[in-house]
XYZ file of C-alpha atoms in Angstrom:
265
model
C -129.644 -32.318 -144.293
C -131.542 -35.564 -144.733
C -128.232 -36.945 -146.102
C -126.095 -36.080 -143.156
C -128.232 -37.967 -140.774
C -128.109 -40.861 -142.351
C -124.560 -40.674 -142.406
C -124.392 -40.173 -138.808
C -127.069 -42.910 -138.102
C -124.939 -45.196 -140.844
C -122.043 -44.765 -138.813
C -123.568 -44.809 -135.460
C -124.735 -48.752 -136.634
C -120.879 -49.391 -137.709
C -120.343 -48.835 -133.876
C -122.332 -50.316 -132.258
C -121.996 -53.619 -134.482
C -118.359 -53.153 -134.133
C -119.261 -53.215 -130.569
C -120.857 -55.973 -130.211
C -118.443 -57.969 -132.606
C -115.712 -57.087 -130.023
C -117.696 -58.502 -127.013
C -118.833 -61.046 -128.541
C -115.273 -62.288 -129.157
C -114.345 -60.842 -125.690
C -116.325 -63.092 -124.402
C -115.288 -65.867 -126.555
C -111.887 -65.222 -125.920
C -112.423 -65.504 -122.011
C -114.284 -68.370 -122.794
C -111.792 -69.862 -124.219
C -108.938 -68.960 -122.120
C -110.942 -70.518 -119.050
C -111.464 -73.471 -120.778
C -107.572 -73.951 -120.399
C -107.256 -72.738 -116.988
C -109.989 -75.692 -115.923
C -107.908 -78.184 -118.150
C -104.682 -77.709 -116.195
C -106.730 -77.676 -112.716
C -108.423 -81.198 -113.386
C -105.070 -82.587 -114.277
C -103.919 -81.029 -111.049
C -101.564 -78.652 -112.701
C -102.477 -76.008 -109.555
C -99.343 -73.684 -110.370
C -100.338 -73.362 -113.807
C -104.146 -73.319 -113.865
C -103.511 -70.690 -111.077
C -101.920 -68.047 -113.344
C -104.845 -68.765 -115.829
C -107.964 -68.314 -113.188
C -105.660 -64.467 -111.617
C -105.194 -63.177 -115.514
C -109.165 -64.198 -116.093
C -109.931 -62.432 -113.146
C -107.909 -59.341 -113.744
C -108.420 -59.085 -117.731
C -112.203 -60.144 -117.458
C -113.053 -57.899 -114.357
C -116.580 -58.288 -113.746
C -117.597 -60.852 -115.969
C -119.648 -63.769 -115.240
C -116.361 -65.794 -116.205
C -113.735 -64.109 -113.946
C -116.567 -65.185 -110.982
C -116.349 -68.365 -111.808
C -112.524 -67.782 -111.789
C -112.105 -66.761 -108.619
C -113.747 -69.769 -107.057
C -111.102 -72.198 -109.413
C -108.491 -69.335 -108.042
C -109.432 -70.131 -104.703
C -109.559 -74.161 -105.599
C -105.727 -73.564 -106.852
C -104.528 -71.698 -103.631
C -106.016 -74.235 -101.010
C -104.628 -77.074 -103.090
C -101.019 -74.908 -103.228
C -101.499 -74.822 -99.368
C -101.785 -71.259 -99.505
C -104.561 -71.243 -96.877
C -104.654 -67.434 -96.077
C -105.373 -66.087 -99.768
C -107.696 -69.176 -100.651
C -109.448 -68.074 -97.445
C -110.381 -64.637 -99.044
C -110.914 -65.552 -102.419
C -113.540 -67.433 -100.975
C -114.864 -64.720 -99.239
C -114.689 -62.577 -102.356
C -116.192 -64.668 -104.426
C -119.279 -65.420 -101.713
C -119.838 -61.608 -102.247
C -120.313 -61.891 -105.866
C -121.598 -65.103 -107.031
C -125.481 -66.104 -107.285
C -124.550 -69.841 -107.513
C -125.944 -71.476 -104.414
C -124.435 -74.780 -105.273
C -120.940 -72.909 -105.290
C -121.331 -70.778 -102.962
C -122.241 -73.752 -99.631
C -119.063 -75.112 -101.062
C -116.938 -71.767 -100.572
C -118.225 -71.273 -97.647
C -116.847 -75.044 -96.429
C -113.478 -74.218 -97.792
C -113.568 -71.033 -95.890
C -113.926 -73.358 -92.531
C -111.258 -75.807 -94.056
C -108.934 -73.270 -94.640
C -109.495 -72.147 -91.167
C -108.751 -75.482 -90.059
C -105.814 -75.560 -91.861
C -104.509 -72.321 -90.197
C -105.266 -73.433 -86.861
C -101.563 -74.379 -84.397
C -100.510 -77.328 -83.254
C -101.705 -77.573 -79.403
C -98.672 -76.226 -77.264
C -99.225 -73.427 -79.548
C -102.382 -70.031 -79.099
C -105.178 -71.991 -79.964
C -107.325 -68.525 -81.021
C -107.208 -69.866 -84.310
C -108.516 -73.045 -83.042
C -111.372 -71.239 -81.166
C -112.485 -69.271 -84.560
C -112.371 -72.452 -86.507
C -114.428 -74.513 -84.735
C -116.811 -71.858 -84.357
C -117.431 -71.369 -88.121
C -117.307 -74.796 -89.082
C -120.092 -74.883 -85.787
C -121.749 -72.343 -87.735
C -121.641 -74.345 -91.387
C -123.388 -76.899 -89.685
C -126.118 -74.894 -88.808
C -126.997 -73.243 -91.595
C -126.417 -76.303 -93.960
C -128.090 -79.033 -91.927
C -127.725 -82.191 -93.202
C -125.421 -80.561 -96.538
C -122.603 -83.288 -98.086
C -120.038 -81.542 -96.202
C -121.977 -82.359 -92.823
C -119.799 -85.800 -91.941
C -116.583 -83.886 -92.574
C -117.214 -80.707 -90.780
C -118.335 -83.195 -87.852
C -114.929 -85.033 -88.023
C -113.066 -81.564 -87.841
C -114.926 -80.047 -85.127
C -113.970 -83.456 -83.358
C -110.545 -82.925 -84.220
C -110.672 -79.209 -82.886
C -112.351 -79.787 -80.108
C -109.789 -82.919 -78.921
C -106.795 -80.219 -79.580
C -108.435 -78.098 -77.252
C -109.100 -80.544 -74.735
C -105.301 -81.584 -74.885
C -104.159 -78.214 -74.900
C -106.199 -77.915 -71.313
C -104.910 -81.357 -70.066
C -101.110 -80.842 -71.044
C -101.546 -77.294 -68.882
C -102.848 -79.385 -65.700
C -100.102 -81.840 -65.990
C -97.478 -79.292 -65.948
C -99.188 -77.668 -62.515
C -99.006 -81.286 -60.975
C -96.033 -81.712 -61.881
C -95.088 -78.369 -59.795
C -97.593 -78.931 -56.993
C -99.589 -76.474 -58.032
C -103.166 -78.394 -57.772
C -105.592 -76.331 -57.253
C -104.865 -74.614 -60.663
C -104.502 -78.044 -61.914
C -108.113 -78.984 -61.023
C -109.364 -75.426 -63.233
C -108.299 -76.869 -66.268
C -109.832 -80.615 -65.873
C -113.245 -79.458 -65.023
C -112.957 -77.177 -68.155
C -111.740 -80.140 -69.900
C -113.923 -82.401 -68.612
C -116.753 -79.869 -68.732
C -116.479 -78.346 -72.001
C -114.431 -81.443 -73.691
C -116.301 -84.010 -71.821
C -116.788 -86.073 -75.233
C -112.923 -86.408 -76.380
C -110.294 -88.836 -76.339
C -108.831 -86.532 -73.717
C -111.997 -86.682 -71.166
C -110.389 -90.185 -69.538
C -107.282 -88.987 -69.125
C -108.280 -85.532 -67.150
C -109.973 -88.310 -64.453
C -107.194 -90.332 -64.331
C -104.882 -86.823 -63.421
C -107.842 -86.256 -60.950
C -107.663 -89.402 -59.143
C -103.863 -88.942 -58.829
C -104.311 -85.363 -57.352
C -106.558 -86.711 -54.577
C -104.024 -89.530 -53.914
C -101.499 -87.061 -53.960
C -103.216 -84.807 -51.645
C -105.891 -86.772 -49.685
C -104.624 -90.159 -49.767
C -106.063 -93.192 -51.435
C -109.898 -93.442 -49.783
C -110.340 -90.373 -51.265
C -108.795 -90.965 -54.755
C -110.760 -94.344 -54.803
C -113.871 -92.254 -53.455
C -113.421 -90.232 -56.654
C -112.640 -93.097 -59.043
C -115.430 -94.888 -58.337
C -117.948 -92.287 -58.466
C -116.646 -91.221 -62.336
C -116.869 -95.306 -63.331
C -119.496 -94.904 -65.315
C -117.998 -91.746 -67.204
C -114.835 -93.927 -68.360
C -115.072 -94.370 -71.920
C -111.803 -96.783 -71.474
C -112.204 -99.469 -68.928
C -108.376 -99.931 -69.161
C -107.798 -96.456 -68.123
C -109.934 -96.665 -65.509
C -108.325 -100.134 -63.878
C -104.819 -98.427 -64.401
C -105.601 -95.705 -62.074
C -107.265 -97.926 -59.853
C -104.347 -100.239 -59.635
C -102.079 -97.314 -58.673
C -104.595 -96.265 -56.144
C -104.495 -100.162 -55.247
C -100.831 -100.104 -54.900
C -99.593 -97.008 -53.681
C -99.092 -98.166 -49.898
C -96.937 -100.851 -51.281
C -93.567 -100.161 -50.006
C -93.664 -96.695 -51.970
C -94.072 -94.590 -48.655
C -93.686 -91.272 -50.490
C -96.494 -90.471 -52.599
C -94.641 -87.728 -54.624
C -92.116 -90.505 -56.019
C -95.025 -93.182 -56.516
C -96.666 -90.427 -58.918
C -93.601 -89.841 -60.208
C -92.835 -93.394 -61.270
C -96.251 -93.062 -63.291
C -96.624 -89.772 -64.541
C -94.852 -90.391 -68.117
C -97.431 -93.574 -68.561
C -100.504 -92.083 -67.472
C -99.950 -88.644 -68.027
């Protein structure tokens, strides 16, 4: 009796050494294997490295290693310009990983792949909208991170797009006499977007409407009370010049804006 239970204990210690011999070159082998994967990512090899970091995190399910792989997966599909699926490999991996260091940078390529899917401005800005409000977002919880100067310069760059989005609508209602809804989108522009490269031009349109409409007293009325808001001084003596010059032989207003539009707006 005593004899059969050391047997079974004998062979129960076969196992589990056996056991541990096989994870231990499990893990080696994944070890190993990432090793390459990282190789052909620093030497920018994206294609290749990418295969590597998907058949680490598919073989290695679960492992500390195929973590780590999914951010490098991640890495390979932003640098592939696959935006969408290097968007959610980020998120993935921000559900897993404990590495805080990693994980502020995920969450930055999250908002930079969101940039990256946002339209060009004739286009639904929605995109736009989410993007700016994450990499918003980024700033606050990471104030003052690495990534802080960069996420500034993209919000800047979302937030002109915007602003041009709004001014390109009011031109086209000028151009079709349609003012009033023309004035709705510069005071969002110049309300919202105040701070853009777009902000001068929306006063210039303004200016025009109330020459347009009210004659030039008024448009210089408006002009001069907005001086101080011009970030361009040459902007601001071009509309003034038109204003200036628009009882100059030019008795219809209509074809004096006209002969301006495609400069100014």
């Amino acid at each position: 009796m005593m004899g059969k239970k050391i047997v079974i204990l004998c062979s129960f210690l076969l196992l589990l050494i056996a056991g541990c011999s096989s994870q231990r070159q499990l893990v080696k082998d994944s070890e190993n294997y990432f090793k390459k994967a990282i190789n052909y990512f620093e030497d920018e090899k994206y294609s290749k490295a990418k295969n590597y970091f998907e058949n680490i995190v598919d073989q290695y399910s679960g492992t500390e290693v195929a973590i780590d792989a999914l951010y490098y997966l991640a890495s390979c599909e932003y640098e592939l310009n696959d935006f969408n699926n290097a968007k959610q490999s980020f998120k993935v991996y921000n559900r897993y990983s404990q590495n805080m260091i990693k994980l502020q940078s995920a969450r930055f390529m999250i908002c930079l792949c969101m940039f990256e899917l946002t339209l060009e401005h004739p286009k639904d800005q929605s995109a736009t909208y989410e993007a700016l409000e994450q990499l918003q977002i980024f700033i606050e919880e990471y104030p003052g991170s690495k990534y802080d100067l960069e996420a500034s310069q993209k919000i800047e760059e979302l937030r002109n797009k915007l602003a041009l989005k709004k001014y390109e609508i009011a031109k086209l209602y000028i151009k079709t006499d349609n003012f009033d809804s023309a004035k709705i989108y510069l005071d969002e522009l110049l309300g919202q977007y105040y701070d853009t490269n777009y902000a001068d031009d929306a006063r210039v349109a303004y200016s025009i409407i109330y020459l347009i409409t009210e004659g030039a007293e008024s448009a210089s009325e408006y002009l001069l009370n907005n001086k101080q808001k011009f970030t361009s001084e040459s902007k601001y003596l071009e509309a003034n010049d038109i204003i200036i010059n628009s009882g100059k032989k030019i008795k219809i207003k209509k074809l004096y804006f006209l002969d301006y539009i495609n400069k100014l707006l």
